[in-house]
CSV table of C-alpha atoms in Angstrom, one decimal:
chain,number,residue,atom,x,y,z
P,1,UNK,CA,16.6,-3.7,-13.6
P,2,UNK,CA,18.4,-6.6,-16.4
P,3,UNK,CA,16.0,-10.0,-16.1
P,4,UNK,CA,18.5,-11.9,-17.2
P,5,UNK,CA,16.9,-13.2,-19.8
P,6,UNK,CA,14.6,-15.4,-17.9
P,7,UNK,CA,10.8,-15.4,-17.4
P,8,UNK,CA,10.4,-13.0,-14.6
P,9,UNK,CA,13.4,-10.1,-13.6
P,10,UNK,CA,14.2,-6.8,-11.4
P,11,UNK,CA,10.7,-5.6,-10.6
P,12,UNK,CA,8.2,-6.4,-7.4
P,13,UNK,CA,4.7,-5.4,-7.8
P,14,UNK,CA,1.7,-5.8,-5.4
P,15,UNK,CA,-1.4,-5.3,-5.4
P,16,UNK,CA,-4.4,-3.2,-4.5
P,17,UNK,CA,-7.3,-4.4,-2.0
P,18,UNK,CA,-10.0,-2.2,-0.5
P,19,UNK,CA,-10.8,-2.9,3.1
P,20,UNK,CA,-14.7,-2.3,4.2
P,21,UNK,CA,-15.2,-2.7,7.8
P,22,UNK,CA,-18.7,-2.0,8.9
P,23,UNK,CA,-21.4,-1.6,11.9
P,24,UNK,CA,-24.6,-4.1,10.7
P,25,UNK,CA,-27.9,-3.4,13.2
P,26,UNK,CA,-28.5,-6.7,14.8
P,27,UNK,CA,-30.3,-9.5,13.2
P,28,UNK,CA,-29.7,-8.2,9.6
P,29,UNK,CA,-27.1,-10.0,8.4
P,30,UNK,CA,-27.0,-13.8,8.8
P,31,UNK,CA,-26.2,-15.4,12.4
P,32,UNK,CA,-25.0,-18.4,11.3
P,33,UNK,CA,-22.1,-16.6,9.3
P,34,UNK,CA,-18.7,-16.7,10.1
P,35,UNK,CA,-16.1,-16.2,7.3
P,36,UNK,CA,-15.9,-17.1,3.6
P,37,UNK,CA,-14.7,-16.7,0.2
P,38,UNK,CA,-17.1,-14.9,-2.3
P,39,UNK,CA,-16.3,-15.8,-5.9
P,40,UNK,CA,-17.5,-13.1,-9.0
P,41,UNK,CA,-17.7,-9.5,-8.9
P,42,UNK,CA,-16.1,-7.3,-6.8
P,43,UNK,CA,-16.1,-9.3,-3.6
P,44,UNK,CA,-13.5,-11.8,-2.3
P,45,UNK,CA,-13.5,-12.0,1.4
P,46,UNK,CA,-16.3,-11.4,3.9
P,47,UNK,CA,-16.1,-11.8,8.0
P,48,UNK,CA,-18.2,-12.0,10.9
P,49,UNK,CA,-15.9,-9.9,13.4
P,50,UNK,CA,-18.4,-10.3,16.3
P,51,UNK,CA,-18.9,-14.6,15.4
P,52,UNK,CA,-15.9,-15.1,17.7
P,53,UNK,CA,-16.5,-12.0,20.1
P,54,UNK,CA,-19.8,-11.3,20.9
P,55,UNK,CA,-20.9,-8.1,20.3
P,56,UNK,CA,-22.2,-5.8,23.2
P,57,UNK,CA,-26.0,-6.2,24.9
P,58,UNK,CA,-27.8,-4.0,21.6
P,59,UNK,CA,-25.0,-3.6,19.7
P,60,UNK,CA,-24.2,-4.3,16.2
P,61,UNK,CA,-22.5,-6.8,14.5
P,62,UNK,CA,-19.0,-5.5,13.0
P,63,UNK,CA,-18.0,-7.5,10.1
P,64,UNK,CA,-14.6,-6.8,7.9
P,65,UNK,CA,-15.3,-7.2,3.7
P,66,UNK,CA,-12.6,-7.5,1.4
P,67,UNK,CA,-12.3,-5.8,-2.1
P,68,UNK,CA,-10.4,-7.9,-5.7
P,69,UNK,CA,-7.6,-7.4,-6.6
P,70,UNK,CA,-8.8,-6.2,-10.1
P,71,UNK,CA,-12.1,-3.8,-7.8
P,72,UNK,CA,-9.1,-2.6,-5.7
P,73,UNK,CA,-7.2,-1.8,-8.9
P,74,UNK,CA,-10.2,0.3,-11.1
P,75,UNK,CA,-10.9,2.5,-7.8
P,76,UNK,CA,-7.4,3.1,-6.5
P,77,UNK,CA,-6.9,6.6,-6.0
P,78,UNK,CA,-3.9,8.3,-3.3
P,79,UNK,CA,-4.5,6.2,-0.1
P,80,UNK,CA,-3.8,9.8,2.0
P,81,UNK,CA,-6.3,11.0,0.3
P,82,UNK,CA,-9.5,8.5,0.4
P,83,UNK,CA,-11.5,10.2,3.5
P,84,UNK,CA,-14.3,12.3,2.9
P,85,UNK,CA,-13.8,11.6,-0.9
P,86,UNK,CA,-16.6,11.0,-3.5
P,87,UNK,CA,-14.6,8.0,-4.5
P,88,UNK,CA,-14.7,7.0,-0.4
P,89,UNK,CA,-18.5,7.3,-0.9
P,90,UNK,CA,-18.5,5.5,-4.6
P,91,UNK,CA,-16.5,2.4,-3.0
P,92,UNK,CA,-18.6,1.5,0.4
P,93,UNK,CA,-22.0,2.0,-1.7
P,94,UNK,CA,-20.4,-1.1,-4.0
P,95,UNK,CA,-19.4,-3.3,-1.7
P,96,UNK,CA,-22.3,-3.1,0.6
P,97,UNK,CA,-24.1,-4.0,-2.4
P,98,UNK,CA,-21.8,-6.7,-2.5
P,99,UNK,CA,-21.7,-7.9,0.7
P,100,UNK,CA,-25.9,-7.9,0.8
P,101,UNK,CA,-25.9,-9.7,-2.9
P,102,UNK,CA,-23.3,-13.0,-1.3
P,103,UNK,CA,-25.5,-12.7,1.8
P,104,UNK,CA,-29.1,-12.9,-0.1
P,105,UNK,CA,-30.4,-9.5,0.7
P,106,UNK,CA,-32.6,-7.3,-1.2
P,107,UNK,CA,-30.3,-4.4,-2.6
P,108,UNK,CA,-29.9,-1.4,-0.2
P,109,UNK,CA,-31.2,-3.6,2.9
P,110,UNK,CA,-28.0,-3.1,4.4
P,111,UNK,CA,-27.5,0.2,6.0
P,112,UNK,CA,-24.4,0.3,8.1
P,113,UNK,CA,-24.6,2.5,11.8
P,114,UNK,CA,-20.4,2.7,11.0
P,115,UNK,CA,-17.8,2.0,7.5
P,116,UNK,CA,-14.4,2.1,7.7
P,117,UNK,CA,-12.9,2.4,4.8
P,118,UNK,CA,-9.0,1.5,3.6
P,119,UNK,CA,-7.0,1.3,0.6
P,120,UNK,CA,-3.9,-1.6,0.9
P,121,UNK,CA,-2.1,-0.4,-2.1
P,122,UNK,CA,0.4,-2.9,-1.1
P,123,UNK,CA,-1.3,-5.7,-0.5
P,124,UNK,CA,-0.2,-9.4,-1.1
P,125,UNK,CA,2.6,-9.6,-3.6
P,126,UNK,CA,1.7,-10.2,-7.1
P,127,UNK,CA,5.4,-12.1,-7.4
P,128,UNK,CA,7.7,-13.6,-5.8
P,129,UNK,CA,11.5,-13.4,-5.7
P,130,UNK,CA,13.0,-17.2,-6.3
P,131,UNK,CA,15.5,-17.3,-3.4
P,132,UNK,CA,13.7,-17.8,0.0
P,133,UNK,CA,15.6,-15.1,1.5
P,134,UNK,CA,17.6,-12.3,0.8
P,135,UNK,CA,21.1,-11.7,2.8
P,136,UNK,CA,23.6,-8.6,2.5
P,137,UNK,CA,26.7,-10.0,4.4
P,138,UNK,CA,28.4,-6.6,4.5
P,139,UNK,CA,26.2,-3.7,6.0
P,140,UNK,CA,23.9,-6.7,8.0
P,141,UNK,CA,20.4,-6.4,6.5
P,142,UNK,CA,18.0,-9.7,6.1
P,143,UNK,CA,14.9,-9.8,4.6
P,144,UNK,CA,12.7,-12.7,4.8
P,145,UNK,CA,8.6,-12.8,3.4
P,146,UNK,CA,6.2,-13.9,1.9
P,147,UNK,CA,7.0,-12.8,-0.9
P,148,UNK,CA,10.9,-14.7,-0.9
P,149,UNK,CA,10.0,-18.2,-1.8
P,150,UNK,CA,12.5,-21.0,-4.4
P,151,UNK,CA,9.2,-22.6,-5.8
P,152,UNK,CA,5.7,-21.2,-5.8
P,153,UNK,CA,4.0,-23.9,-3.6
P,154,UNK,CA,4.0,-21.5,-0.5
P,155,UNK,CA,4.7,-17.5,-2.4
P,156,UNK,CA,1.9,-15.0,-0.7
P,157,UNK,CA,0.9,-17.2,2.3
P,158,UNK,CA,2.0,-17.9,5.8
P,159,UNK,CA,3.2,-20.3,5.6
P,160,UNK,CA,5.7,-19.0,3.2
P,161,UNK,CA,6.5,-16.3,5.1
P,162,UNK,CA,7.8,-18.7,8.4
P,163,UNK,CA,10.3,-21.0,5.8
P,164,UNK,CA,11.2,-17.6,4.9
P,165,UNK,CA,12.5,-16.2,8.4
P,166,UNK,CA,13.4,-19.9,9.1
P,167,UNK,CA,15.9,-20.0,6.5
P,168,UNK,CA,17.2,-16.7,6.9
P,169,UNK,CA,17.9,-17.6,10.8
P,170,UNK,CA,19.9,-21.2,9.4
P,171,UNK,CA,21.8,-18.8,7.1
P,172,UNK,CA,22.9,-16.3,10.2
P,173,UNK,CA,23.6,-19.5,12.5
P,174,UNK,CA,25.8,-21.4,9.9
P,175,UNK,CA,27.1,-19.5,7.3
P,176,UNK,CA,26.5,-15.0,8.2
P,177,UNK,CA,29.7,-13.8,6.8
P,178,UNK,CA,28.1,-15.2,3.4
P,179,UNK,CA,25.9,-12.8,1.8
P,180,UNK,CA,22.5,-14.5,-0.4
P,181,UNK,CA,19.6,-13.6,-2.8
P,182,UNK,CA,21.2,-10.6,-3.8
P,183,UNK,CA,22.3,-10.9,-7.2
P,184,UNK,CA,19.9,-10.4,-10.0
P,185,UNK,CA,20.3,-11.3,-13.9
P,186,UNK,CA,20.9,-14.7,-15.7
P,187,UNK,CA,22.8,-16.0,-12.8
P,188,UNK,CA,20.5,-14.5,-9.3
P,189,UNK,CA,18.0,-14.2,-8.4
P,190,UNK,CA,14.6,-12.5,-10.2
P,191,UNK,CA,11.3,-11.8,-9.2
P,192,UNK,CA,8.8,-14.8,-10.7
P,193,UNK,CA,4.8,-14.3,-11.5
P,194,UNK,CA,2.3,-15.5,-8.9
P,195,UNK,CA,-0.8,-17.2,-11.0
P,196,UNK,CA,-2.9,-17.1,-7.9
P,197,UNK,CA,-6.3,-14.5,-7.4
P,198,UNK,CA,-6.6,-13.3,-3.3
P,199,UNK,CA,-8.2,-15.4,-1.8
P,200,UNK,CA,-7.1,-18.6,-3.7
P,201,UNK,CA,-4.4,-20.7,-3.1
P,202,UNK,CA,-1.1,-19.2,-5.3
P,203,UNK,CA,0.3,-22.0,-8.0
P,204,UNK,CA,3.2,-21.9,-10.4
P,205,UNK,CA,1.9,-20.1,-13.5
P,206,UNK,CA,0.3,-22.1,-16.6
P,207,UNK,CA,1.0,-20.2,-19.9
P,208,UNK,CA,-0.5,-22.4,-23.3
P,209,UNK,CA,0.8,-21.2,-26.8
P,210,UNK,CA,-1.0,-19.6,-30.0
P,211,UNK,CA,-1.7,-23.4,-31.8
P,212,UNK,CA,-3.3,-23.7,-28.3
P,213,UNK,CA,-5.0,-20.1,-27.7
P,214,UNK,CA,-6.0,-20.3,-31.9
P,215,UNK,CA,-8.8,-17.9,-30.7
P,216,UNK,CA,-9.6,-20.1,-27.4
P,217,UNK,CA,-10.3,-23.1,-29.6
P,218,UNK,CA,-8.8,-25.8,-27.9
P,219,UNK,CA,-7.6,-24.3,-24.9
P,220,UNK,CA,-5.5,-26.9,-23.2
P,221,UNK,CA,-2.3,-25.7,-20.1
P,222,UNK,CA,1.2,-25.7,-22.3
P,223,UNK,CA,3.7,-25.4,-19.8
P,224,UNK,CA,3.6,-24.5,-16.2
P,225,UNK,CA,6.2,-23.7,-14.2
P,226,UNK,CA,8.3,-20.4,-15.8
P,227,UNK,CA,6.6,-19.7,-18.8
P,228,UNK,CA,6.5,-22.9,-19.6
P,229,UNK,CA,7.3,-23.8,-23.7
P,230,UNK,CA,9.9,-22.2,-25.8
P,231,UNK,CA,10.3,-20.4,-29.2
P,232,UNK,CA,9.4,-16.3,-28.4
P,233,UNK,CA,6.2,-16.8,-29.6
P,234,UNK,CA,2.8,-15.3,-28.3
P,235,UNK,CA,1.9,-16.7,-25.5
P,236,UNK,CA,-2.1,-16.8,-23.2
P,237,UNK,CA,-2.6,-17.1,-20.0
P,238,UNK,CA,-4.3,-20.1,-19.5
P,239,UNK,CA,-7.5,-18.8,-17.3
P,240,UNK,CA,-7.4,-15.3,-18.2
P,241,UNK,CA,-9.8,-13.8,-20.6
P,242,UNK,CA,-10.1,-10.6,-23.0
P,243,UNK,CA,-13.8,-10.0,-23.8
P,244,UNK,CA,-14.0,-7.0,-26.4
P,245,UNK,CA,-17.7,-6.0,-27.7
P,246,UNK,CA,-19.4,-6.0,-24.4
P,247,UNK,CA,-22.9,-4.5,-24.0
P,248,UNK,CA,-22.0,-1.2,-23.1
P,249,UNK,CA,-25.0,-1.3,-20.6
P,250,UNK,CA,-23.2,-5.0,-18.6
P,251,UNK,CA,-21.6,-4.4,-15.8
P,252,UNK,CA,-19.9,-7.3,-13.6
P,253,UNK,CA,-22.4,-9.4,-12.4
P,254,UNK,CA,-24.5,-9.8,-16.2
P,255,UNK,CA,-21.3,-11.0,-17.7
P,256,UNK,CA,-20.4,-13.7,-15.0
P,257,UNK,CA,-23.6,-15.2,-14.9
P,258,UNK,CA,-23.6,-15.2,-19.1
P,259,UNK,CA,-19.6,-17.0,-18.9
P,260,UNK,CA,-20.7,-20.0,-15.8
P,261,UNK,CA,-24.1,-20.4,-17.7
P,262,UNK,CA,-22.2,-21.9,-20.3
P,263,UNK,CA,-18.7,-23.2,-18.8
P,264,UNK,CA,-20.4,-24.1,-15.5
P,265,UNK,CA,-21.7,-22.3,-11.9
P,266,UNK,CA,-18.2,-20.8,-10.1
P,267,UNK,CA,-16.1,-20.9,-12.7
P,268,UNK,CA,-15.4,-17.3,-12.6
P,269,UNK,CA,-12.5,-16.0,-10.1
P,270,UNK,CA,-12.4,-12.5,-11.0
P,271,UNK,CA,-13.9,-10.1,-13.6
P,272,UNK,CA,-14.0,-6.4,-14.6
P,273,UNK,CA,-15.2,-4.4,-16.5
P,274,UNK,CA,-13.1,-1.4,-18.1
P,275,UNK,CA,-13.9,1.6,-18.1
P,276,UNK,CA,-13.2,5.4,-19.0
P,277,UNK,CA,-12.1,8.4,-17.2
P,278,UNK,CA,-15.9,9.7,-16.9
P,279,UNK,CA,-16.6,5.7,-15.3
P,280,UNK,CA,-18.9,4.4,-18.6
P,281,UNK,CA,-18.3,1.4,-19.9
P,282,UNK,CA,-15.8,0.5,-22.4
P,283,UNK,CA,-17.1,-1.9,-24.1
P,284,UNK,CA,-14.2,-4.2,-22.6
P,285,UNK,CA,-13.9,-6.8,-19.9
P,286,UNK,CA,-11.5,-8.6,-18.1
P,287,UNK,CA,-11.6,-12.7,-16.2
P,288,UNK,CA,-9.9,-15.0,-14.2
P,289,UNK,CA,-11.1,-18.3,-14.7
P,290,UNK,CA,-11.1,-20.9,-12.0
P,291,UNK,CA,-9.0,-23.2,-15.0
P,292,UNK,CA,-7.9,-23.3,-18.1
P,293,UNK,CA,-10.5,-25.4,-19.1
P,294,UNK,CA,-13.6,-23.2,-17.9
P,295,UNK,CA,-11.8,-20.4,-19.4
P,296,UNK,CA,-11.6,-22.7,-22.9
P,297,UNK,CA,-14.9,-24.0,-22.8
P,298,UNK,CA,-16.4,-19.9,-22.7
P,299,UNK,CA,-14.1,-18.7,-24.9
P,300,UNK,CA,-15.1,-21.9,-27.4
P,301,UNK,CA,-19.3,-21.1,-26.1
P,302,UNK,CA,-18.9,-17.5,-26.3
P,303,UNK,CA,-16.4,-16.0,-28.9
P,304,UNK,CA,-18.7,-14.5,-31.5
P,305,UNK,CA,-22.5,-15.1,-30.0
P,306,UNK,CA,-24.7,-11.9,-30.6
P,307,UNK,CA,-25.7,-10.3,-27.4
P,308,UNK,CA,-27.5,-7.1,-26.4
P,309,UNK,CA,-26.9,-6.4,-30.5
P,310,UNK,CA,-22.7,-6.6,-30.2
P,311,UNK,CA,-20.4,-9.8,-31.0
P,312,UNK,CA,-18.6,-10.8,-28.5
P,313,UNK,CA,-14.9,-11.3,-29.0
P,314,UNK,CA,-13.5,-13.4,-26.2
P,315,UNK,CA,-9.8,-14.7,-26.7
P,316,UNK,CA,-7.3,-15.6,-23.8
P,317,UNK,CA,-5.3,-12.7,-23.0
P,318,UNK,CA,-2.3,-12.3,-24.8
P,319,UNK,CA,0.9,-13.1,-21.9
P,320,UNK,CA,3.5,-9.4,-21.8
P,321,UNK,CA,7.0,-9.3,-20.8
P,322,UNK,CA,7.1,-8.4,-17.8
P,323,UNK,CA,3.5,-8.7,-17.0
P,324,UNK,CA,2.4,-11.4,-14.6
P,325,UNK,CA,-0.1,-10.1,-12.1
């Protein structure tokens, strides 16, 4: 579909998230834990379902772990072919190891009584339609949801879904014969990338221009909102890194440790080591930082640094047309 020559276009994208429910033997997991966002590694959210409803006498505790979008994308398989596969066993094991690391357990200490893994192939929106709702007056069909948002503030949130539904209801009460939100192009709507990881608040896209990106040495913010700046030159995600020449034996945890040693504790939002079809590292990784300043510091400190006998190449990730999630 045409994009109307502006940022965004006619393509709606969603991320993929793994949901793992597991029953842990009583007393193994922390007793004072309700729920928390987890940063770094494949895990994004961990919740103790038994914190609200006490477990039955003699039973275990049921927990829910949600992966990052990057992890879900890297391990995505057909949803209807997940049960009983090697992929199910592999993903379950990786998420359990991540749970152990998050709560301070020794590796392999968590031996769940049972598990249930699901792949949410269409989880949170990675872009928003920049009208608060859609109404086809001819066929009397309306659309509302968390991905319909005229501003980035409430996109991909529960509040956004409510406000979208309320706006559609008000339209139907006032002008039901008038269509809304259907046009695509320069004079209509479009899908705009949402710059925000699962578990964090969405915000406006933030780009930097080539002079600011310049190998990352400078790293200030460019214009926000709808892409910032102009001139048709290359632009870069202000909070995303692309790493080349990564030691092949390194995983996400080792990479996160190295980055946070220079950019600050909890400065990494998500990291993904890229692998080939055989599961081996390609020596490259994508990293999302919590702030543009942390991303700039990581590039400044690590670009050209020799680790594991290889000179790292670290730069801000280039924003390519049509991409945003």
